[in-house]
Coordinates of C-alpha atoms in Angstrom, one line a residue:
M1 CA -42.6 8.0 1.9
A2 CA -39.2 9.6 2.4
T3 CA -36.1 7.5 2.1
T4 CA -32.9 8.2 3.9
K5 CA -29.7 8.3 2.1
K6 CA -26.7 6.6 3.6
T7 CA -23.4 8.4 3.0
T8 CA -20.0 6.7 2.9
A9 CA -18.2 9.8 4.2
A10 CA -15.4 9.2 6.7
P11 CA -16.1 10.1 10.3
T12 CA -15.0 13.5 11.6
F13 CA -11.8 12.3 13.2
A14 CA -11.1 8.9 11.6
K15 CA -7.4 7.9 11.8
I16 CA -5.8 6.9 8.5
A17 CA -2.3 6.0 9.5
E18 CA -0.1 6.3 12.6
N19 CA 3.6 6.6 13.0
K20 CA 4.2 4.5 16.1
K21 CA 8.0 4.4 15.5
A22 CA 8.2 8.2 16.0
A23 CA 6.8 7.8 19.6
F24 CA 9.5 5.3 20.3
D25 CA 12.3 7.3 18.8
Y26 CA 11.4 10.8 20.0
F27 CA 10.0 12.9 22.9
F28 CA 7.2 15.1 21.6
E29 CA 7.5 18.7 22.8
E30 CA 4.7 20.4 20.8
R31 CA 2.0 19.1 18.4
Y32 CA 0.5 20.8 15.3
E33 CA -2.2 19.9 12.9
A34 CA -1.4 20.7 9.3
G35 CA -3.3 20.3 6.0
M36 CA -1.9 18.4 3.1
V37 CA -1.7 19.3 -0.6
L38 CA -2.7 16.1 -2.4
Q39 CA -3.6 15.0 -5.9
G40 CA -6.8 13.2 -6.7
W41 CA -5.3 9.8 -7.0
E42 CA -3.6 10.2 -3.6
V43 CA -7.0 11.0 -1.9
K44 CA -8.5 7.9 -3.4
A45 CA -5.5 5.7 -2.3
I46 CA -5.7 7.2 1.2
R47 CA -9.4 6.2 1.4
E48 CA -8.4 2.7 0.6
G49 CA -5.7 2.8 3.3
K50 CA -2.7 2.6 1.0
V51 CA -0.5 5.0 3.1
Q52 CA 2.6 4.5 5.3
L53 CA 4.1 7.1 7.5
T54 CA 6.9 5.1 9.2
D55 CA 9.9 6.6 7.4
G56 CA 8.4 10.1 7.0
Y57 CA 9.9 13.3 8.2
V58 CA 9.2 17.0 7.8
V59 CA 11.6 19.7 6.4
I60 CA 11.3 23.4 6.1
R61 CA 12.3 24.9 2.7
N62 CA 11.9 28.6 1.8
G63 CA 9.5 29.1 4.7
E64 CA 7.2 26.2 3.7
L65 CA 6.8 22.8 5.3
F66 CA 7.2 19.6 3.2
I67 CA 6.7 16.0 4.2
I68 CA 9.2 13.5 2.8
G69 CA 9.1 9.8 2.9
C70 CA 5.3 9.4 3.3
L71 CA 4.4 6.6 1.0
I72 CA 1.0 6.7 -0.7
N73 CA 0.8 3.6 -3.0
P74 CA -1.3 4.2 -6.1
L75 CA -4.3 2.1 -6.8
K76 CA -4.2 -0.3 -9.7
T77 CA -7.1 1.6 -11.2
A78 CA -5.2 4.8 -11.4
S79 CA -5.7 6.9 -14.5
T80 CA -3.5 6.3 -17.5
H81 CA -2.7 9.9 -18.3
I82 CA -0.9 10.6 -14.9
N83 CA 2.2 9.0 -13.5
P84 CA 1.6 8.4 -9.8
E85 CA 4.7 8.6 -7.7
A86 CA 4.4 6.9 -4.3
A87 CA 7.2 8.8 -2.4
R88 CA 6.4 12.2 -3.7
T89 CA 7.3 15.3 -1.6
R90 CA 4.1 16.8 -0.4
K91 CA 3.5 20.3 0.9
L92 CA 2.0 20.8 4.4
L93 CA -0.2 23.8 5.1
L94 CA 0.3 25.7 8.4
N95 CA -0.1 29.2 9.7
K96 CA 2.8 31.6 8.8
D97 CA 3.3 32.5 12.5
E98 CA 3.4 28.8 13.4
I99 CA 6.0 28.1 10.7
K100 CA 8.2 31.0 11.9
R101 CA 8.0 29.7 15.4
L102 CA 8.9 26.2 14.2
I103 CA 11.9 27.6 12.2
G104 CA 13.2 29.1 15.4
K105 CA 12.8 25.9 17.4
I106 CA 14.3 23.7 14.6
E107 CA 17.5 25.8 14.6
Q108 CA 18.1 24.7 18.2
K109 CA 20.2 21.6 18.5
G110 CA 18.5 18.3 18.7
Y111 CA 15.0 19.3 17.5
T112 CA 13.2 17.9 14.4
L113 CA 9.7 17.7 13.0
V114 CA 8.1 14.3 12.6
P115 CA 4.7 13.3 11.3
I116 CA 2.6 11.5 14.0
N117 CA -0.5 10.5 12.1
L118 CA -2.9 11.2 9.2
H119 CA -6.6 11.6 9.9
W120 CA -9.8 12.9 8.3
K121 CA -11.2 16.2 9.6
A122 CA -14.3 17.6 7.9
G123 CA -13.6 15.6 4.7
K124 CA -10.0 16.8 4.4
V125 CA -6.8 14.9 5.2
K126 CA -4.8 16.4 8.1
C127 CA -1.4 15.5 9.3
D128 CA -0.4 15.8 12.9
I129 CA 3.2 16.8 13.2
A130 CA 5.3 17.2 16.3
L131 CA 8.3 19.2 17.3
A132 CA 10.4 16.4 18.7
K133 CA 13.7 15.7 20.4
G134 CA 15.5 12.4 19.8
K135 CA 15.7 9.8 22.6
A136 CA 18.9 8.3 23.8
E137 CA 19.4 4.5 23.9
H138 CA 18.7 4.3 27.6
D139 CA 15.4 6.2 27.2
K140 CA 14.3 3.7 24.6
R141 CA 15.1 0.9 27.0
D142 CA 13.0 2.6 29.6
T143 CA 10.1 2.8 27.1
I144 CA 10.3 -0.9 26.4
K145 CA 10.5 -1.8 30.1
D146 CA 7.4 0.4 30.9
R147 CA 5.5 -1.2 28.0
E148 CA 6.3 -4.7 29.2
G149 CA 5.4 -3.8 32.8
K150 CA 2.0 -2.6 31.6
R151 CA 1.4 -5.8 29.7
E152 CA 2.2 -7.9 32.8
V153 CA -0.2 -5.9 34.9
E154 CA -2.9 -6.3 32.2
R155 CA -2.3 -10.1 32.1
A156 CA -2.5 -10.3 35.9
M157 CA -5.7 -8.4 36.0
K158 CA -7.2 -10.5 33.2
S159 CA -6.4 -13.8 34.9
R160 CA -7.7 -12.4 38.2
H161 CA -11.0 -11.6 36.6
R162 CA -11.2 -15.1 35.1
D163 CA -10.9 -16.7 38.5
R164 CA -14.1 -15.1 39.8

C-alpha cells in the first residue's frame, strides 16, 4: 500500500509581505519582479512571517539594485555563530537591460523605486518593485475619499442583501 507524502512547501505565488503604504504614497508606472540574495536565517524567518516592507526603498549602486529598510527579524532559534542583522542591505537580482532602463528612468525628476511585496515563486523569494512617482497631498486625499466611498457602497449592498 503506497502512502502519500504531504509537503509543507509554500504555494507557487504565496504572498509573504505587502507594502500598502507605497500604494498610498506613490503612483506606480512600471512593475518588475526581482530575486533577492538572502542568507539562510533570513529565509527561515521569512517562512515564519517575520518580515516588514513598510519603510523599504530600492537604490541603484554601481549598476546593481539594493533594497534598504526591509526588516527581517531573526528567529529566537538563530544559530550562535552568526550575527543576524534585521535591517541589512540586501541585493536584488534583475536583468542588466532592465537595470539600465531603470537607471535612465530614475535620473528623471520625481521617479523612485519602491518595493511593493514579497512572495514565493517556485520555492524562491521574489520582490515586486515598482518605478513610482510621488503623489501630491490632494492626490492622497482623493485616494482616501475613493476608499471611503467604496466602503459605503459595500455597506449599503450588504444591508440591502440582509433585508431580503
